[in-house]
Tab-separated table of C-alpha atoms in Angstrom:
chain	number	residue	atom	x	y	z
A	1	ASN	CA	2.255	-29.241	21.075
A	2	ALA	CA	0.589	-28.594	17.716
A	3	GLU	CA	2.077	-25.110	17.558
A	4	TYR	CA	5.481	-26.507	18.486
A	5	MET	CA	5.262	-29.161	15.764
A	6	GLY	CA	4.176	-26.512	13.232
A	7	GLY	CA	7.138	-24.341	14.167
A	8	CYS	CA	9.507	-27.282	13.808
A	9	LYS	CA	8.120	-28.066	10.339
A	10	LEU	CA	8.567	-24.411	9.248
A	11	ILE	CA	12.140	-24.325	10.546
A	12	GLY	CA	12.807	-27.615	8.811
A	13	ARG	CA	11.553	-26.259	5.477
A	14	VAL	CA	13.663	-23.116	5.768
A	15	HIS	CA	16.699	-25.217	6.676
A	16	LEU	CA	16.056	-27.548	3.729
A	17	GLY	CA	15.749	-24.552	1.358
A	18	SER	CA	19.029	-23.144	2.639
A	19	LEU	CA	20.741	-26.501	2.153
A	20	LYS	CA	19.460	-26.705	-1.436
A	21	MET	CA	20.740	-23.188	-2.175
A	22	LEU	CA	24.144	-23.978	-0.657
A	23	SER	CA	24.252	-27.216	-2.621
A	24	PHE	CA	23.487	-25.350	-5.871
A	25	VAL	CA	26.224	-22.791	-5.187
A	26	ARG	CA	28.714	-25.514	-4.258
A	27	ASP	CA	27.917	-27.591	-7.363
A	28	THR	CA	28.221	-24.516	-9.582
A	29	LEU	CA	31.589	-23.596	-8.083
A	30	ASN	CA	32.814	-27.172	-8.469
A	31	GLU	CA	31.750	-27.164	-12.116
A	32	PHE	CA	33.535	-23.864	-12.611
A	33	ARG	CA	36.743	-25.273	-11.082
A	34	ASN	CA	36.600	-28.377	-13.249
A	35	MET	CA	36.281	-26.481	-16.527
A	36	GLN	CA	39.117	-26.882	-18.980
A	37	VAL	CA	41.074	-23.774	-19.883
A	38	ARG	CA	39.908	-23.903	-23.494
A	39	GLN	CA	36.257	-24.095	-22.507
A	40	PHE	CA	36.725	-21.238	-20.028
A	41	LEU	CA	38.271	-19.049	-22.731
A	42	HIS	CA	35.493	-19.974	-25.139
A	43	GLN	CA	32.761	-19.042	-22.664
A	44	SER	CA	34.593	-15.833	-21.741
A	45	LEU	CA	34.622	-14.923	-25.427
A	46	ASN	CA	30.871	-15.593	-25.611
A	47	LEU	CA	30.289	-13.286	-22.655
A	48	ALA	CA	32.425	-10.566	-24.231
A	49	MET	CA	30.493	-10.904	-27.502
A	50	ILE	CA	27.190	-10.457	-25.661
A	51	VAL	CA	28.464	-7.290	-23.991
A	52	PHE	CA	29.900	-5.852	-27.212
A	53	SER	CA	26.727	-6.734	-29.142
A	54	ALA	CA	24.638	-4.794	-26.617
A	55	LEU	CA	26.994	-1.819	-26.938
A	56	MET	CA	26.816	-1.976	-30.746
A	57	ILE	CA	23.012	-2.018	-30.659
A	58	TRP	CA	22.996	0.988	-28.309
A	59	LYS	CA	25.451	2.925	-30.483
A	60	SER	CA	23.406	2.103	-33.590
A	61	LEU	CA	20.265	3.431	-31.906
A	62	MET	CA	22.122	6.633	-31.043
A	63	VAL	CA	23.085	7.122	-34.694
A	64	VAL	CA	19.615	6.331	-36.064
A	65	THR	CA	17.688	8.478	-33.564
A	66	GLY	CA	20.208	11.303	-33.194
A	67	SER	CA	19.845	11.073	-29.407
A	68	GLU	CA	22.574	10.177	-26.931
A	69	SER	CA	19.892	8.443	-24.830
A	70	PRO	CA	17.439	6.874	-27.292
A	71	VAL	CA	15.676	4.806	-24.614
A	72	VAL	CA	14.790	6.067	-21.121
A	73	VAL	CA	12.587	4.949	-18.240
A	74	VAL	CA	10.041	7.215	-16.534
A	75	LEU	CA	11.051	7.357	-12.860
A	76	SER	CA	8.242	9.435	-11.350
A	77	GLY	CA	4.553	10.180	-11.711
A	78	SER	CA	4.970	13.819	-12.736
A	79	MET	CA	3.747	13.103	-16.294
A	80	GLU	CA	0.624	11.152	-15.388
A	81	PRO	CA	-1.742	10.371	-16.970
A	82	ALA	CA	0.281	10.568	-20.210
A	83	PHE	CA	3.141	8.440	-18.864
A	84	LYS	CA	3.376	6.453	-15.674
A	85	ARG	CA	6.298	5.347	-13.536
A	86	GLY	CA	8.038	2.436	-15.223
A	87	ASP	CA	7.078	3.324	-18.814
A	88	ILE	CA	9.854	3.052	-21.393
A	89	LEU	CA	10.171	6.016	-23.789
A	90	PHE	CA	11.809	5.975	-27.211
A	91	LEU	CA	13.426	9.277	-28.140
A	92	THR	CA	14.619	11.056	-31.269
A	93	LEU	CA	16.571	14.282	-31.643
A	94	PHE	CA	16.819	15.369	-35.267
A	95	GLN	CA	18.561	18.676	-35.926
A	96	ASP	CA	16.019	19.933	-38.476
A	97	GLU	CA	12.975	19.181	-36.302
A	98	PRO	CA	11.747	22.301	-34.470
A	99	PHE	CA	10.522	22.347	-30.881
A	100	VAL	CA	6.913	23.386	-30.332
A	101	SER	CA	4.644	23.753	-27.342
A	102	GLY	CA	3.218	20.387	-26.380
A	103	ASP	CA	6.338	18.368	-27.238
A	104	ILE	CA	7.288	15.852	-24.571
A	105	VAL	CA	11.039	16.113	-24.095
A	106	VAL	CA	13.662	14.498	-21.923
A	107	TYR	CA	16.172	17.033	-20.619
A	108	LYS	CA	19.166	17.109	-18.320
A	109	VAL	CA	20.172	20.207	-16.412
A	110	ASP	CA	23.692	21.133	-15.371
A	111	GLY	CA	24.778	19.580	-12.094
A	112	LYS	CA	22.122	16.836	-12.065
A	113	GLU	CA	22.651	13.282	-13.259
A	114	ILE	CA	19.068	12.044	-13.675
A	115	PRO	CA	17.199	13.232	-16.810
A	116	ILE	CA	13.644	14.553	-16.521
A	117	VAL	CA	10.750	13.910	-18.916
A	118	HIS	CA	8.253	16.780	-19.077
A	119	ARG	CA	6.135	18.669	-21.600
A	120	VAL	CA	7.218	21.883	-23.351
A	121	LEU	CA	5.023	24.682	-22.061
A	122	SER	CA	6.360	27.514	-24.212
A	123	VAL	CA	9.035	28.107	-26.870
A	124	HIS	CA	10.794	31.394	-27.630
A	125	GLU	CA	13.060	31.584	-30.667
A	126	ARG	CA	16.275	33.559	-30.323
A	127	PRO	CA	18.423	35.190	-33.010
A	128	GLY	CA	21.005	32.691	-34.190
A	129	GLY	CA	18.740	29.651	-34.227
A	130	ASP	CA	18.666	28.674	-30.546
A	131	VAL	CA	15.449	28.551	-28.538
A	132	ASP	CA	14.372	29.110	-24.947
A	133	MET	CA	11.968	26.478	-23.645
A	134	LEU	CA	9.943	26.298	-20.470
A	135	THR	CA	8.758	22.852	-19.376
A	136	LYS	CA	6.257	21.446	-16.911
A	137	GLY	CA	5.064	18.045	-15.760
A	138	ASP	CA	1.444	17.301	-16.664
A	139	ASN	CA	0.807	16.232	-13.075
A	140	ASN	CA	2.598	19.224	-11.525
A	141	SER	CA	0.944	22.493	-10.562
A	142	LEU	CA	4.017	24.651	-11.290
A	143	ASP	CA	6.516	24.887	-14.128
A	144	ASP	CA	10.027	23.405	-13.936
A	145	ARG	CA	12.049	26.505	-13.050
A	146	SER	CA	12.606	25.107	-9.558
A	147	LEU	CA	14.202	22.039	-11.179
A	148	TYR	CA	16.610	23.990	-13.384
A	149	ALA	CA	20.079	25.088	-12.333
A	150	GLU	CA	20.300	28.083	-10.018
A	151	GLY	CA	19.435	31.261	-11.886
A	152	GLN	CA	18.297	29.365	-14.992
A	153	LEU	CA	14.930	30.419	-16.395
A	154	PHE	CA	14.726	28.360	-19.606
A	155	LEU	CA	16.092	25.252	-21.282
A	156	ASN	CA	18.141	25.435	-24.469
A	157	LYS	CA	18.777	22.838	-27.157
A	158	ARG	CA	21.932	21.628	-25.395
A	159	HIS	CA	19.831	20.492	-22.427
A	160	ILE	CA	17.519	18.299	-24.522
A	161	LEU	CA	18.277	14.576	-24.860
A	162	GLY	CA	15.339	13.881	-27.151
A	163	LYS	CA	11.629	13.997	-27.899
A	164	ALA	CA	9.346	11.155	-26.852
A	165	LYS	CA	8.034	9.411	-29.974
A	166	ALA	CA	6.760	6.086	-28.625
A	167	TYR	CA	6.503	4.208	-25.352
A	168	LEU	CA	5.973	0.798	-23.766
A	169	PRO	CA	3.873	0.897	-20.587
A	170	TYR	CA	5.445	-0.454	-17.390
A	171	MET	CA	8.239	-2.305	-19.238
A	172	GLY	CA	10.875	-0.351	-17.336
A	173	MET	CA	9.873	-1.435	-13.837
A	174	VAL	CA	12.774	-3.890	-13.788
A	175	THR	CA	15.182	-0.973	-14.261
A	176	ILE	CA	13.551	0.917	-11.395
A	177	ILE	CA	13.844	-2.116	-9.095
A	178	LEU	CA	17.510	-2.545	-10.009
A	179	ASN	CA	18.185	1.147	-9.293
A	180	ASP	CA	16.265	1.103	-6.003
A	181	TYR	CA	17.950	-2.111	-4.864
A	182	PRO	CA	21.553	-2.157	-6.203
A	183	MET	CA	22.313	-5.503	-4.535
A	184	VAL	CA	19.701	-7.180	-6.760
A	185	LYS	CA	21.499	-5.756	-9.802
A	186	TYR	CA	24.889	-7.070	-8.683
A	187	VAL	CA	23.480	-10.522	-7.906
A	188	LEU	CA	21.711	-10.791	-11.277
A	189	VAL	CA	24.756	-9.628	-13.231
A	190	GLY	CA	26.948	-12.061	-11.320
A	191	LEU	CA	24.568	-14.976	-11.888
A	192	MET	CA	24.258	-14.162	-15.598
A	193	GLY	CA	28.026	-14.038	-15.995
A	194	LEU	CA	28.456	-17.268	-14.044
A	195	PHE	CA	25.780	-18.965	-16.145
A	196	VAL	CA	27.444	-17.964	-19.419
A	197	LEU	CA	30.875	-19.054	-18.193
A	198	THR	CA	29.718	-22.430	-16.881
A	199	SER	CA	27.158	-23.349	-19.561
A	200	LYS	CA	27.934	-26.094	-22.022
A	201	GLU	CA	27.940	-25.758	-25.799
């Protein structure tokens, strides 16, 4: 009987939590329906301004750092102990700054979408100003040739997105969670948009 009563209480709590969630969603939708057109347009404009502000900040960082991806998140443990999974890296890519052995670079090879952050193992200058670079993860036993495109032996400047200049430990774990669980990303974006649209002045 005690186990039965405990099970009933647990079911009751779950049911009550579900009712509260449904009530919140229903109240939010009712508030959204009751909004005046002017208020809806005003909140939509606020949401658009937030999005455009974020884009402006990103574009400004690209100009200042010279990198098309000035901020990246470490997705694996191949650079431990220097960088761990979830660290945020800040990159620069200045044209007059040479590449040397020991630089930590973020590169992207042809045919692959996800950039890789590894250390420059060797640099060979070529006539004309370009360089051949071989990279390797600090935590890997072999160099990166198996990660390059088929038949590719070295990286060139066009593959490099930037050099790591600073980092924030573990601050990118949220990004990893959102990438690993896309539904969480869609729910959060939807809730944020709904909050902005339904919030008062």
